[in-house]
XYZ file of C-alpha atoms in Angstrom:
772
model
C -140.295 -41.659 -140.366
C -138.347 -39.579 -137.899
C -138.816 -39.075 -134.172
C -139.815 -35.476 -134.910
C -142.784 -36.725 -136.929
C -143.831 -38.990 -134.074
C -143.534 -36.233 -131.504
C -145.558 -33.842 -133.642
C -148.365 -36.390 -133.816
C -148.697 -35.741 -137.562
C -147.666 -38.338 -140.137
C -146.465 -36.619 -143.344
C -148.271 -39.103 -145.574
C -147.360 -37.458 -148.886
C -143.634 -37.461 -148.073
C -143.875 -41.062 -146.888
C -145.532 -42.215 -150.115
C -143.024 -40.331 -152.268
C -140.117 -41.928 -150.405
C -141.789 -45.336 -150.838
C -142.033 -44.771 -154.602
C -138.376 -43.704 -154.776
C -137.523 -46.983 -153.069
C -139.187 -48.733 -155.980
C -142.546 -49.528 -154.386
C -143.507 -53.165 -154.027
C -143.178 -55.127 -150.797
C -141.383 -53.513 -147.841
C -140.627 -54.153 -144.180
C -141.860 -51.510 -141.750
C -139.708 -51.686 -138.621
C -140.098 -49.955 -135.280
C -137.039 -48.053 -134.065
C -137.723 -46.459 -130.681
C -135.283 -44.015 -129.145
C -134.836 -46.359 -126.171
C -133.858 -49.344 -128.332
C -130.396 -50.849 -128.683
C -129.011 -49.220 -125.572
C -125.795 -50.646 -124.097
C -127.815 -52.041 -121.204
C -131.132 -52.943 -122.896
C -131.763 -54.173 -126.445
C -135.595 -53.898 -126.444
C -135.549 -56.865 -128.821
C -139.109 -57.594 -129.989
C -140.716 -55.095 -127.618
C -142.110 -52.904 -130.419
C -143.687 -54.242 -133.606
C -142.351 -54.831 -137.118
C -144.528 -55.570 -140.168
C -143.304 -57.520 -143.201
C -144.574 -57.782 -146.793
C -146.350 -54.439 -146.650
C -147.391 -53.320 -150.126
C -149.102 -50.159 -151.314
C -149.467 -46.672 -149.884
C -152.501 -47.475 -147.738
C -150.903 -50.516 -146.072
C -147.702 -48.535 -145.540
C -149.417 -45.626 -143.792
C -151.404 -48.037 -141.599
C -148.251 -49.999 -140.681
C -146.425 -46.836 -139.601
C -149.333 -45.905 -137.303
C -149.302 -49.422 -135.833
C -145.551 -49.133 -135.180
C -146.173 -45.884 -133.324
C -148.932 -47.503 -131.284
C -146.714 -50.462 -130.373
C -144.645 -48.136 -128.172
C -147.436 -48.428 -125.603
C -148.230 -52.124 -125.584
C -148.237 -53.704 -122.128
C -145.002 -55.585 -122.792
C -143.165 -52.492 -124.080
C -144.228 -50.352 -121.117
C -143.238 -53.082 -118.646
C -139.849 -53.602 -120.341
C -139.042 -49.876 -120.201
C -139.990 -49.762 -116.532
C -137.735 -52.738 -115.764
C -134.879 -51.144 -117.724
C -135.264 -47.831 -115.893
C -136.240 -45.923 -119.066
C -138.765 -43.163 -118.354
C -139.589 -41.845 -121.815
C -139.260 -43.039 -125.391
C -140.217 -41.849 -128.852
C -140.648 -43.792 -132.087
C -138.944 -43.578 -135.443
C -139.939 -46.016 -138.221
C -137.573 -47.606 -140.749
C -138.907 -48.754 -144.130
C -136.743 -51.331 -145.946
C -137.182 -53.070 -149.273
C -138.165 -56.714 -148.827
C -135.969 -59.454 -150.240
C -136.803 -63.108 -150.781
C -134.243 -64.996 -148.683
C -133.369 -68.621 -149.115
C -132.086 -68.553 -145.527
C -132.151 -66.027 -142.724
C -131.631 -65.775 -139.016
C -129.680 -64.234 -136.164
C -125.970 -64.082 -135.385
C -124.333 -63.199 -132.064
C -120.679 -62.210 -132.266
C -120.173 -63.513 -128.717
C -121.770 -66.614 -127.255
C -124.868 -65.253 -125.411
C -125.234 -68.402 -123.284
C -121.693 -68.882 -122.018
C -120.455 -65.299 -122.510
C -117.387 -66.512 -124.462
C -116.065 -63.658 -126.631
C -114.131 -65.921 -129.021
C -117.248 -67.753 -130.255
C -119.901 -66.580 -132.718
C -123.345 -68.177 -132.601
C -125.555 -68.427 -135.695
C -129.165 -69.610 -135.785
C -130.550 -70.085 -139.289
C -133.709 -71.339 -140.997
C -134.912 -71.515 -144.603
C -136.937 -68.516 -145.720
C -137.683 -65.482 -143.564
C -135.764 -65.032 -140.319
C -138.879 -64.106 -138.338
C -139.410 -67.771 -137.471
C -136.007 -67.823 -135.754
C -136.607 -64.552 -133.901
C -140.095 -65.584 -132.780
C -138.950 -69.063 -131.726
C -141.573 -70.824 -133.858
C -139.079 -73.221 -135.505
C -136.086 -75.262 -134.387
C -133.276 -73.529 -136.270
C -129.954 -74.852 -137.467
C -127.531 -73.915 -134.692
C -123.854 -73.165 -135.317
C -121.127 -72.212 -132.835
C -118.171 -70.732 -134.727
C -114.746 -70.110 -133.309
C -113.443 -66.762 -134.553
C -110.171 -68.425 -135.638
C -111.196 -71.938 -136.747
C -112.724 -72.926 -140.122
C -116.518 -72.893 -140.135
C -118.036 -76.385 -140.287
C -121.637 -76.675 -141.568
C -124.209 -79.006 -140.066
C -125.007 -82.053 -142.226
C -128.275 -81.276 -143.986
C -128.274 -77.692 -142.691
C -129.360 -74.648 -144.681
C -125.904 -72.998 -144.688
C -122.657 -74.142 -146.271
C -119.081 -73.456 -145.132
C -118.690 -70.464 -147.457
C -121.874 -68.816 -146.172
C -120.845 -69.425 -142.575
C -117.465 -67.884 -143.343
C -119.184 -64.829 -144.842
C -121.327 -64.443 -141.746
C -118.382 -64.756 -139.412
C -116.349 -62.167 -141.325
C -119.289 -59.759 -141.429
C -119.963 -60.241 -137.727
C -116.358 -59.518 -136.777
C -116.392 -56.368 -138.935
C -119.575 -55.173 -137.255
C -118.134 -55.890 -133.814
C -114.998 -53.923 -134.609
C -116.999 -51.051 -136.104
C -119.370 -50.663 -133.160
C -116.789 -51.523 -130.513
C -118.787 -54.240 -128.750
C -120.291 -57.705 -129.398
C -123.319 -57.498 -131.689
C -126.714 -59.160 -132.157
C -127.194 -59.233 -135.947
C -130.220 -60.088 -138.098
C -129.264 -61.270 -141.589
C -130.610 -62.876 -144.760
C -129.118 -64.572 -147.822
C -131.005 -64.219 -151.115
C -131.264 -66.596 -154.069
C -128.146 -65.063 -155.668
C -126.112 -65.811 -152.556
C -125.885 -62.173 -151.457
C -125.646 -61.662 -147.705
C -127.897 -58.862 -146.441
C -127.333 -57.386 -142.980
C -130.720 -56.226 -141.743
C -129.972 -54.991 -138.238
C -127.141 -54.844 -135.715
C -127.394 -53.927 -132.055
C -125.323 -54.525 -128.910
C -125.667 -57.790 -126.978
C -126.826 -56.346 -123.667
C -126.779 -59.433 -121.453
C -123.057 -60.206 -121.462
C -121.218 -59.945 -118.179
C -118.255 -57.517 -118.448
C -114.878 -58.939 -119.415
C -112.029 -59.295 -116.901
C -108.985 -57.072 -117.478
C -106.787 -58.152 -120.371
C -103.694 -60.054 -119.160
C -102.586 -61.862 -122.312
C -103.258 -65.184 -120.579
C -106.255 -67.386 -119.877
C -107.272 -66.833 -116.251
C -109.986 -68.235 -113.968
C -111.748 -66.019 -111.438
C -114.087 -66.889 -108.540
C -116.598 -64.320 -107.295
C -116.506 -63.509 -103.566
C -120.117 -62.414 -103.253
C -121.369 -65.976 -103.739
C -119.891 -66.775 -100.319
C -120.840 -63.616 -98.463
C -124.333 -63.123 -99.881
C -123.667 -59.944 -101.872
C -124.303 -60.067 -105.605
C -124.972 -56.393 -106.168
C -122.030 -54.427 -107.567
C -119.651 -52.520 -105.352
C -118.946 -48.866 -106.085
C -115.418 -48.041 -107.330
C -114.671 -46.375 -104.002
C -116.045 -49.431 -102.194
C -113.674 -51.712 -104.097
C -110.751 -49.346 -103.546
C -111.318 -49.101 -99.785
C -111.798 -52.853 -99.384
C -108.519 -53.559 -101.149
C -106.573 -50.793 -99.406
C -107.987 -51.558 -95.967
C -107.707 -55.324 -96.338
C -104.102 -55.069 -97.471
C -103.182 -53.560 -94.092
C -103.888 -56.893 -92.420
C -101.482 -58.607 -94.817
C -98.892 -55.946 -94.010
C -99.363 -56.754 -90.334
C -98.767 -60.415 -91.207
C -95.475 -59.537 -92.927
C -96.533 -59.447 -96.595
C -95.219 -56.916 -99.109
C -98.049 -54.805 -100.552
C -97.882 -52.801 -103.777
C -99.539 -49.450 -103.131
C -100.557 -49.159 -106.806
C -102.618 -52.341 -106.576
C -103.107 -53.716 -103.068
C -104.212 -57.355 -103.173
C -103.729 -57.833 -106.946
C -105.459 -61.225 -106.943
C -108.690 -59.438 -106.007
C -109.953 -58.228 -109.370
C -113.051 -56.023 -109.814
C -115.173 -57.240 -112.737
C -118.570 -55.707 -113.340
C -118.281 -54.082 -109.926
C -117.930 -57.466 -108.200
C -114.772 -58.701 -106.506
C -113.298 -61.840 -108.032
C -110.333 -63.849 -106.817
C -107.843 -65.011 -109.459
C -107.301 -68.725 -108.731
C -105.333 -69.461 -111.907
C -101.947 -70.013 -110.281
C -103.452 -72.306 -107.634
C -105.210 -74.301 -110.359
C -101.905 -74.703 -112.223
C -99.971 -75.805 -109.160
C -99.447 -79.586 -109.133
C -99.831 -79.901 -105.364
C -102.664 -77.478 -104.722
C -104.928 -78.423 -107.624
C -105.645 -81.775 -106.002
C -107.094 -80.099 -102.907
C -109.217 -77.520 -104.679
C -112.386 -79.609 -104.565
C -112.632 -79.595 -100.782
C -111.839 -75.884 -100.458
C -114.520 -75.025 -103.022
C -117.344 -76.711 -101.112
C -118.266 -73.328 -99.628
C -119.155 -72.124 -103.140
C -121.803 -74.788 -103.607
C -121.920 -77.766 -105.972
C -122.334 -75.866 -109.248
C -119.299 -73.618 -108.881
C -117.294 -76.463 -107.346
C -117.968 -78.842 -110.242
C -117.404 -76.062 -112.782
C -113.930 -75.338 -111.434
C -113.038 -79.028 -111.159
C -113.884 -79.447 -114.846
C -111.205 -76.861 -115.588
C -108.579 -79.264 -114.240
C -108.894 -81.174 -117.522
C -108.538 -78.024 -119.628
C -105.036 -77.883 -121.168
C -104.938 -74.132 -120.579
C -104.721 -74.906 -116.850
C -102.209 -77.732 -117.031
C -99.701 -77.835 -114.136
C -96.742 -75.473 -114.319
C -93.650 -75.193 -112.133
C -93.523 -72.653 -109.323
C -95.625 -71.661 -106.345
C -98.557 -69.201 -106.519
C -97.088 -67.188 -103.636
C -93.727 -65.992 -102.325
C -92.429 -68.737 -100.037
C -90.389 -66.471 -97.762
C -93.306 -64.109 -97.148
C -95.618 -67.030 -96.460
C -93.225 -68.588 -93.939
C -92.852 -65.244 -92.192
C -96.632 -64.956 -91.909
C -96.963 -68.531 -90.652
C -94.338 -67.951 -87.967
C -96.210 -64.878 -86.801
C -99.642 -66.440 -86.902
C -99.358 -70.085 -85.870
C -97.990 -69.794 -82.300
C -100.405 -67.002 -81.410
C -103.236 -68.804 -83.169
C -102.651 -72.073 -81.362
C -102.477 -70.298 -78.030
C -105.638 -68.369 -78.841
C -107.573 -71.487 -79.812
C -106.454 -73.423 -76.729
C -107.350 -70.558 -74.372
C -110.730 -70.102 -76.085
C -111.527 -73.792 -75.701
C -110.476 -73.839 -72.055
C -112.354 -70.692 -71.053
C -114.925 -69.653 -73.677
C -116.550 -67.024 -71.443
C -113.219 -65.218 -71.016
C -112.523 -65.512 -74.767
C -115.913 -64.015 -75.573
C -115.369 -61.149 -73.192
C -111.973 -60.485 -74.766
C -113.506 -60.473 -78.249
C -116.244 -58.005 -77.306
C -113.690 -55.780 -75.550
C -111.688 -55.821 -78.768
C -114.748 -54.678 -80.721
C -115.250 -51.752 -78.338
C -111.526 -50.918 -78.476
C -111.560 -50.737 -82.283
C -114.470 -48.309 -82.162
C -112.702 -46.194 -79.529
C -109.525 -45.950 -81.623
C -111.290 -44.474 -84.656
C -110.162 -40.835 -84.716
C -111.099 -39.074 -87.970
C -110.069 -35.472 -88.773
C -111.987 -32.574 -87.255
C -114.453 -30.177 -88.815
C -111.808 -27.823 -90.213
C -109.909 -30.531 -92.143
C -109.357 -30.120 -95.869
C -110.416 -32.674 -98.469
C -106.772 -33.730 -98.839
C -106.446 -34.289 -95.066
C -109.644 -36.323 -94.929
C -108.515 -38.505 -97.829
C -105.082 -39.009 -96.290
C -106.771 -40.259 -93.097
C -109.034 -42.657 -95.022
C -106.118 -44.080 -97.041
C -103.382 -44.223 -94.428
C -104.880 -44.186 -90.926
C -108.514 -45.313 -90.901
C -107.846 -49.058 -90.835
C -105.002 -49.029 -88.350
C -107.598 -49.457 -85.619
C -109.029 -52.672 -87.025
C -106.304 -54.402 -89.032
C -104.053 -55.734 -86.278
C -102.940 -59.328 -86.792
C -105.423 -60.678 -84.216
C -107.927 -57.803 -84.604
C -107.604 -56.866 -80.933
C -108.421 -60.331 -79.620
C -111.404 -61.053 -81.894
C -109.845 -63.437 -84.394
C -108.902 -66.443 -82.251
C -112.211 -66.891 -80.376
C -114.002 -66.456 -83.705
C -111.802 -69.066 -85.396
C -112.302 -71.436 -82.461
C -116.057 -71.026 -82.786
C -115.945 -71.933 -86.460
C -113.805 -74.995 -85.713
C -116.085 -76.210 -82.930
C -119.097 -75.623 -85.152
C -117.801 -77.988 -87.846
C -115.961 -80.702 -85.880
C -119.065 -82.476 -84.516
C -120.190 -83.367 -88.057
C -116.971 -85.349 -88.584
C -117.028 -86.929 -85.128
C -120.694 -87.958 -85.419
C -120.586 -89.277 -88.955
C -122.923 -92.257 -89.104
C -124.372 -91.365 -85.711
C -126.223 -88.094 -86.371
C -128.158 -86.907 -89.418
C -127.538 -83.557 -91.104
C -130.863 -82.338 -89.778
C -129.910 -83.232 -86.205
C -126.561 -81.487 -86.562
C -128.291 -78.375 -87.898
C -130.619 -78.444 -84.913
C -127.588 -78.159 -82.622
C -126.764 -74.838 -84.291
C -130.249 -73.389 -83.726
C -130.843 -70.441 -81.419
C -127.088 -69.788 -81.262
C -126.275 -67.080 -78.681
C -123.723 -64.260 -78.962
C -124.308 -63.589 -82.673
C -124.352 -59.819 -83.188
C -126.564 -60.110 -86.270
C -129.141 -62.235 -84.459
C -129.027 -59.848 -81.502
C -129.606 -56.954 -83.907
C -132.673 -58.635 -85.405
C -134.120 -59.345 -81.955
C -133.528 -55.719 -80.925
C -135.455 -54.654 -84.007
C -138.287 -56.942 -82.904
C -138.263 -55.106 -79.567
C -138.806 -51.850 -81.487
C -141.766 -53.434 -83.267
C -143.273 -54.466 -79.919
C -143.034 -50.839 -78.749
C -144.607 -49.707 -82.038
C -147.765 -51.779 -81.475
C -149.612 -48.951 -79.765
C -149.023 -46.908 -82.954
C -149.816 -49.808 -85.290
C -151.893 -47.814 -87.776
C -149.182 -45.199 -88.169
C -146.379 -47.702 -88.824
C -148.489 -49.941 -91.066
C -150.202 -47.181 -93.011
C -147.259 -44.864 -93.728
C -144.718 -45.628 -96.472
C -141.270 -46.486 -95.024
C -139.551 -43.559 -96.733
C -142.114 -41.168 -95.183
C -141.555 -42.720 -91.761
C -137.816 -42.150 -92.196
C -138.432 -38.482 -93.035
C -140.710 -38.124 -89.997
C -138.066 -39.761 -87.807
C -135.379 -37.288 -88.861
C -137.861 -34.424 -88.367
C -138.587 -35.628 -84.813
C -142.251 -36.328 -85.643
C -142.429 -40.037 -84.734
C -143.289 -41.611 -81.389
C -140.189 -42.760 -79.542
C -139.912 -46.528 -80.026
C -136.150 -46.674 -79.438
C -134.918 -46.094 -82.994
C -132.260 -43.599 -81.914
C -130.639 -46.115 -79.569
C -130.898 -48.845 -82.182
C -129.135 -46.699 -84.807
C -126.425 -45.751 -82.323
C -125.482 -49.441 -82.178
C -126.476 -50.721 -85.606
C -126.667 -47.643 -87.833
C -123.553 -48.704 -89.743
C -125.390 -51.790 -91.062
C -127.383 -52.256 -94.285
C -127.645 -54.537 -97.273
C -124.224 -54.525 -99.015
C -122.822 -52.899 -95.873
C -119.164 -53.525 -96.687
C -119.438 -51.062 -99.598
C -118.504 -47.592 -98.369
C -120.402 -46.155 -101.337
C -123.800 -47.388 -100.094
C -125.953 -45.408 -97.613
C -126.276 -47.270 -94.321
C -129.197 -47.317 -91.902
C -128.050 -44.230 -90.007
C -128.563 -42.269 -93.245
C -131.595 -44.169 -94.531
C -133.590 -46.104 -91.920
C -136.500 -46.721 -94.347
C -135.686 -50.468 -94.618
C -135.967 -50.730 -90.822
C -139.418 -49.161 -90.828
C -140.480 -51.565 -93.589
C -139.296 -54.489 -91.451
C -141.102 -53.153 -88.387
C -144.292 -53.082 -90.488
C -143.663 -56.727 -91.425
C -143.260 -57.623 -87.740
C -146.498 -55.837 -86.858
C -148.362 -58.251 -89.143
C -147.469 -61.203 -86.903
C -150.797 -62.206 -85.333
C -149.877 -65.618 -83.913
C -148.039 -65.167 -80.571
C -146.231 -68.462 -81.140
C -144.624 -66.964 -84.262
C -143.073 -64.070 -82.378
C -139.369 -64.056 -83.368
C -138.062 -63.929 -79.802
C -140.124 -66.976 -78.877
C -139.058 -68.808 -82.041
C -135.424 -68.086 -81.230
C -135.797 -69.327 -77.638
C -137.562 -72.446 -78.893
C -134.719 -73.124 -81.338
C -132.173 -72.717 -78.513
C -134.074 -75.106 -76.242
C -134.381 -77.630 -79.054
C -130.626 -77.381 -79.657
C -129.850 -78.117 -76.010
C -132.148 -81.162 -76.045
C -130.521 -82.410 -79.239
C -127.036 -82.124 -77.713
C -128.185 -84.358 -74.857
C -129.726 -86.854 -77.288
C -126.679 -87.024 -79.558
C -124.277 -87.200 -76.610
C -126.038 -90.251 -75.203
C -126.293 -91.913 -78.590
C -122.674 -91.219 -79.504
C -121.233 -92.361 -76.154
C -123.194 -95.600 -76.419
C -121.677 -96.377 -79.824
C -118.269 -94.684 -79.669
C -117.431 -93.632 -76.091
C -114.283 -91.555 -76.740
C -115.515 -89.940 -79.905
C -118.901 -89.342 -78.303
C -117.381 -87.452 -75.386
C -115.300 -85.339 -77.775
C -118.364 -84.561 -79.873
C -120.332 -83.525 -76.792
C -117.474 -81.274 -75.682
C -117.247 -79.544 -79.051
C -121.023 -79.179 -79.382
C -121.155 -77.398 -76.039
C -118.161 -75.222 -76.895
C -119.851 -74.429 -80.191
C -122.855 -73.054 -78.294
C -120.432 -70.769 -76.454
C -118.308 -69.573 -79.380
C -119.747 -70.203 -82.859
C -122.080 -67.210 -82.603
C -118.992 -64.973 -82.740
C -118.567 -65.668 -86.478
C -120.186 -62.304 -87.375
C -118.071 -60.300 -84.955
C -115.029 -59.506 -87.115
C -117.069 -57.804 -89.819
C -119.230 -56.110 -87.207
C -116.070 -54.630 -85.671
C -114.934 -53.445 -89.122
C -118.186 -51.656 -89.991
C -117.665 -48.569 -87.750
C -114.405 -47.956 -89.637
C -116.248 -48.129 -92.959
C -118.926 -45.825 -91.546
C -116.303 -43.290 -90.430
C -114.602 -43.477 -93.836
C -117.925 -42.841 -95.574
C -118.516 -39.690 -93.546
C -115.033 -38.373 -94.347
C -115.359 -39.228 -98.031
C -118.709 -37.432 -98.312
C -117.228 -34.346 -96.632
C -114.288 -34.488 -99.035
C -116.719 -34.980 -101.928
C -118.691 -31.909 -100.886
C -115.455 -29.910 -100.895
C -114.560 -31.165 -104.379
C -118.081 -30.478 -105.668
C -117.843 -26.953 -104.301
C -114.667 -26.484 -106.352
C -116.269 -27.830 -109.533
C -114.310 -31.094 -109.648
C -117.377 -33.228 -108.964
C -121.066 -32.633 -109.664
C -122.210 -33.611 -106.163
C -120.708 -34.926 -102.951
C -121.507 -38.631 -103.392
C -119.882 -38.645 -106.844
C -116.680 -39.312 -104.915
C -117.941 -42.887 -104.471
C -117.389 -43.407 -108.211
C -113.691 -42.578 -107.995
C -110.927 -44.672 -106.455
C -109.048 -43.502 -103.384
C -106.019 -42.445 -105.419
C -108.193 -40.631 -107.990
C -109.953 -38.766 -105.187
C -106.635 -37.877 -103.579
C -105.347 -36.570 -106.908
C -108.526 -34.522 -107.370
C -107.936 -32.895 -104.001
C -104.471 -31.766 -105.088
C -104.959 -30.743 -108.737
C -107.530 -28.927 -110.830
C -108.701 -31.949 -112.843
C -112.433 -32.125 -113.541
C -113.731 -35.601 -112.594
C -117.415 -34.942 -113.262
C -117.596 -36.835 -116.543
C -115.673 -39.839 -115.176
C -117.954 -40.059 -112.133
C -121.066 -39.810 -114.321
C -119.893 -42.605 -116.623
C -119.094 -44.880 -113.698
C -122.374 -44.101 -111.935
C -124.235 -45.106 -115.119
C -122.254 -48.361 -115.318
C -122.957 -49.063 -111.641
C -126.695 -48.450 -112.017
C -126.742 -50.746 -115.057
C -125.031 -53.496 -113.072
C -127.516 -53.070 -110.234
C -130.164 -54.433 -112.610
C -128.160 -57.548 -113.481
C -129.799 -60.647 -112.046
C -127.200 -63.326 -112.791
C -123.546 -62.993 -111.807
C -121.102 -65.751 -112.851
C -119.613 -67.552 -109.883
C -116.673 -68.769 -111.971
C -115.477 -66.691 -114.929
C -112.797 -67.174 -117.572
C -110.808 -64.265 -118.965
C -112.559 -64.664 -122.356
C -115.886 -63.952 -120.639
C -117.051 -67.564 -120.354
C -119.373 -68.326 -117.445
C -117.881 -71.691 -116.500
C -121.129 -72.926 -114.931
C -122.877 -72.487 -118.294
C -120.578 -75.159 -119.797
C -122.000 -77.826 -117.490
C -124.455 -80.347 -118.917
C -128.040 -79.673 -117.898
C -129.141 -81.741 -114.873
C -131.954 -84.268 -115.345
C -135.287 -82.456 -115.452
C -137.675 -83.062 -112.573
C -141.188 -81.831 -113.085
C -141.899 -79.038 -110.621
C -138.704 -79.607 -108.606
C -135.775 -77.187 -108.424
C -132.522 -78.521 -107.016
C -129.933 -76.647 -104.984
C -128.089 -77.592 -101.842
C -128.842 -77.735 -98.154
C -128.455 -74.460 -96.296
C -130.427 -75.287 -93.159
C -132.219 -78.562 -92.516
C -135.951 -78.964 -92.175
C -139.060 -78.795 -94.339
C -141.654 -76.083 -94.838
C -144.608 -75.417 -97.113
C -145.860 -71.909 -97.733
C -146.552 -69.186 -100.265
C -143.473 -67.876 -102.031
C -142.476 -64.248 -101.750
C -139.903 -63.316 -104.427
C -137.819 -60.335 -103.296
C -134.808 -59.009 -105.184
C -133.997 -56.082 -102.880
C -134.722 -55.939 -99.131
C -135.256 -52.164 -99.161
C -138.953 -51.597 -98.505
C -139.730 -55.307 -98.914
C -143.038 -56.587 -97.600
C -143.330 -60.187 -96.514
C -146.227 -61.834 -94.713
C -145.675 -64.122 -91.712
C -145.342 -67.741 -92.810
C -144.263 -66.988 -96.374
C -141.104 -68.478 -97.875
C -138.548 -65.868 -98.903
C -137.081 -66.423 -102.395
C -134.129 -64.125 -103.098
C -131.031 -63.901 -105.303
C -128.839 -63.940 -102.203
C -128.833 -62.605 -98.654
C -126.383 -60.723 -96.476
C -126.906 -59.376 -92.915
C -129.014 -56.512 -94.252
C -131.605 -59.112 -95.310
C -131.714 -61.067 -92.063
C -134.427 -58.990 -90.306
C -136.801 -60.459 -92.910
C -135.984 -63.998 -91.701
C -137.648 -63.578 -88.354
C -141.206 -64.119 -89.589
C -140.686 -66.358 -92.641
C -141.259 -70.096 -92.868
C -138.179 -70.762 -94.978
C -135.525 -69.380 -97.294
C -134.527 -70.072 -100.919
C -131.554 -68.322 -102.560
C -129.923 -68.543 -105.978
C -126.373 -68.430 -104.636
C -124.672 -68.855 -101.299
C -122.588 -71.099 -99.137
C -123.511 -73.149 -96.060
C -121.246 -70.851 -94.026
C -122.612 -67.586 -95.466
C -124.716 -65.186 -93.406
C -128.117 -66.229 -94.744
C -127.999 -69.995 -94.095
C -126.191 -69.455 -90.797
C -128.870 -67.134 -89.457
C -131.586 -69.410 -90.877
C -130.169 -72.302 -88.843
C -130.079 -70.112 -85.758
C -133.749 -69.188 -86.229
C -134.659 -72.817 -86.873
C -136.020 -72.256 -90.389
C -135.134 -74.462 -93.374
C -133.064 -73.012 -96.201
C -132.209 -74.212 -99.696
C -129.364 -72.353 -101.407
C -127.707 -72.362 -104.849
C -131.026 -72.821 -106.701
C -130.130 -71.412 -110.098
C -132.814 -69.127 -111.524
C -135.072 -69.415 -108.467
C -136.325 -65.817 -108.661
C -137.384 -66.394 -112.273
C -138.739 -69.938 -111.942
C -140.781 -69.206 -108.799
C -143.520 -66.574 -108.671
C -144.810 -64.703 -105.652
C -147.922 -66.429 -104.341
C -147.066 -69.919 -105.568
C -147.365 -72.680 -102.999
C -143.940 -74.281 -102.589
C -142.412 -76.932 -100.358
C -138.747 -76.652 -99.471
C -136.636 -79.472 -98.092
C -133.568 -77.961 -96.499
C -132.081 -81.391 -95.871
C -132.349 -82.637 -99.457
C -131.743 -79.204 -100.978
C -134.913 -79.197 -103.120
C -137.800 -76.844 -103.826
C -141.082 -78.249 -105.135
C -143.737 -76.081 -106.740
C -147.024 -77.589 -105.541
C -149.962 -78.124 -107.934
C -153.060 -76.099 -107.082
C-alpha cells in the first residue's frame, strides 16, 4: 500500500486483495514502512508495527489498518519528536512468509565498538522476531570482513551460512554506500532470504582515510564541549591557533594549519599515533592522560599492547623547530613564573592589562568593506591581537597559578586528604567565569521587584522584550557589554553568543529567583567557601609543619600563592573570546553579502563553509548553497548525538567500548572525583543549558559542562557529568563554589532520571540512586 493511499484515507481493498492473490495467497508478513523510517540519522527500528502469519483477505485488510494506526502510538510519536521529524506518512509492504530454520539480524559494522571491519550476526532458530524483540539469547557472531567465519559450537549457523551472510552484507553495504542493519532468514532448503536493509544510524563518523591505523583523542572531553563545532568554527580555531605556533617559531602549512587536529563528526580530535609509537614518549603517556579521566586513560594504555602501535624509529615532531620554540619560551617562561611567584598582585594586574590590550587591538574593517576584505581580515589579521607568544602578559601568571594549584597535593601527600585539598581551592578569587556568574546573580537580585514578570515569561520572550526596550532595567546591557561574547560552546564562531541571544541568561535569572533560603544565595555560598578555604590553609599549614617542617612551609607558601593566582586559569580563553566575537560579526556581514549575490541561501550559511571556501566564494561565482545545506543537516544530526568517543581508531572503533565491563554495583554509578564532598538531592537531567530550569538544591546531571553552563551551578547541590577532566571548567568552578562533583560517569544522563533521589560522593567518585 502506497503513501498516497494512506494520505487519501481510503484503503483500496479490492486492489489489495487482488495483489495478495497474485502473490499466491497464504500466509504473509504485513510490514510498516513510514516515510520517516531508515533515515541516515534515525532508523525508527521497531517504532511502527509489523504483523506476521497474516492469512486471508479479512486479516490482511485489518493488518494494513493497524499498520497505519501504529504511526501514532506513543512510542512512535516520541521517537519522531526526539529525531526532529515533524511529519510522517505510512506505506505498507506485504511479503510472502517463509518458514525459516534460522533467522536474525546482521550489522555490517560493529554497532557496539563502531569498528567498520567487523560484521555482527545475531541468530536464533525459527523466526527472527525473537532476536529483534530481545526475547531470546541469540547465537552471537563477530566476523572479520577478511578472516574465515568460525561458527559457535552448537550454534544454529555453520561456516558456509556465515560466509553467505558476510558476503551478502558486504554487497549490501557497497550497494547502499554505508554500513547496514539487515534482517535475514534461511529456509529449510538453505536459501538465504534478505528481508530488510537499512542504514546503521548510531555509528560515529569515520576519521579521514590515511591508509594507516591511527588513534585520535577528542579535545572536548577536557574542555567540557561535546557538541559539534561548525565547519567555520573548526577552520577558525585551526587558523587562529596556528598563529601562536608561528609566533613560537613553528612552520605552518596554510592548506592545513595544525594537521594533528582532525575534525571528526564536527569534534576536534588530536592524532596521538606518532607519540604512541615513540619508544620514549609512550612510557609517559599514562600520566599525561590523567586529565582525560580513567576510562580514556586505560583505553589508550591498552593500545600500547596492540601490534599496530608498536614502537617505530623517529620523533613525532621536527627537532629543530621544537628546539627553536623551547629557546624562545623557556627563558621568558622561567622569568615569568619567578616574577609571578614573587609578586602575584603585580602579575595579576599585568594579566588583566593584557586582556584589555587584546580587546583594544581588535580593529575589524569598516562598514563599507567588501566580503573579500572582511574575510581577509578574519583569516590574516584578526588573531594578531591575541596570539603573541606570551599573550600580552597573560600566559605566565596563568601558568604559575596552575602550578601552584597542583603542587600542594604532592607536598602534602600523606598529610592532607583529597577533600581537604579541594577545600583549599574553594571560593577562588580572580576567576573571570566565577565573577561573571556572581554578576548575573546581581542582576537577579535587581529583578526581584519584577519577580512575576521574569518568572512568568518564557526566556525567549524576555529576550525579545529586552531588544525592543520593553524590560525594566536590571543591568543586562552592562552585563552583555562585558560578557556578551560568552555562551555554551563559546569557542565556536558559528554559534550565537549571549549578545545575540540572551534567552539563556533570562532562564538562569528565573532559576536564581526561585532561591528562597537566604543561606543558599550564591554570593554568600561563594564567600563561605572562600572563608572555609582560608581556615583549611591554616589547619594544613600547622599540621604539615609539625610533621615535615620544610615541606610544610613550602606547601603553605604555594597554597597562599594559589589563592592569588590559580583563579586566572580562565583568563586566556576569556581574552580570546572578543576576537572570536569580532570574527563572527565580520563573517555574518560577509555571509549577507554572499547571500545577496546568490552564493548562499542566508547569511549564517557561511558558518558551514571553511575560511578558504568562503574566501573563494567572495572571489568567484560558485554557488555554495547546496554545500552549506548538506553540512548544516550533518551538523544538526550531530547535535542530537549523545555519546562521543573519547578515544577513536581510524577504523571507527570506540576504544573505550573494548574495555571489559566493570563489576556491577546495584544502584551505584562509578566515575571519578571532580570536586570533593557529598550531597543528596533530586536529580535534574539537562542536556542543553539553553532555557534549562533547575530548582535550588537539585543535583545537575549533564553530558558535560563548559563556562556557558556554570551559571546553573550557583544554586545546585552537586554536579554529575558523563565526561570531563579534573582541570576542566565544570569541576574547577564546582570546587570554587564548594559543591561536590563526580565526572566521567558513563551514561549518566540515561541511567539517572529527573526527580530521582541520588547521593553523590565527590571524593570517591560515585553516584548512588537511593531507594524510595
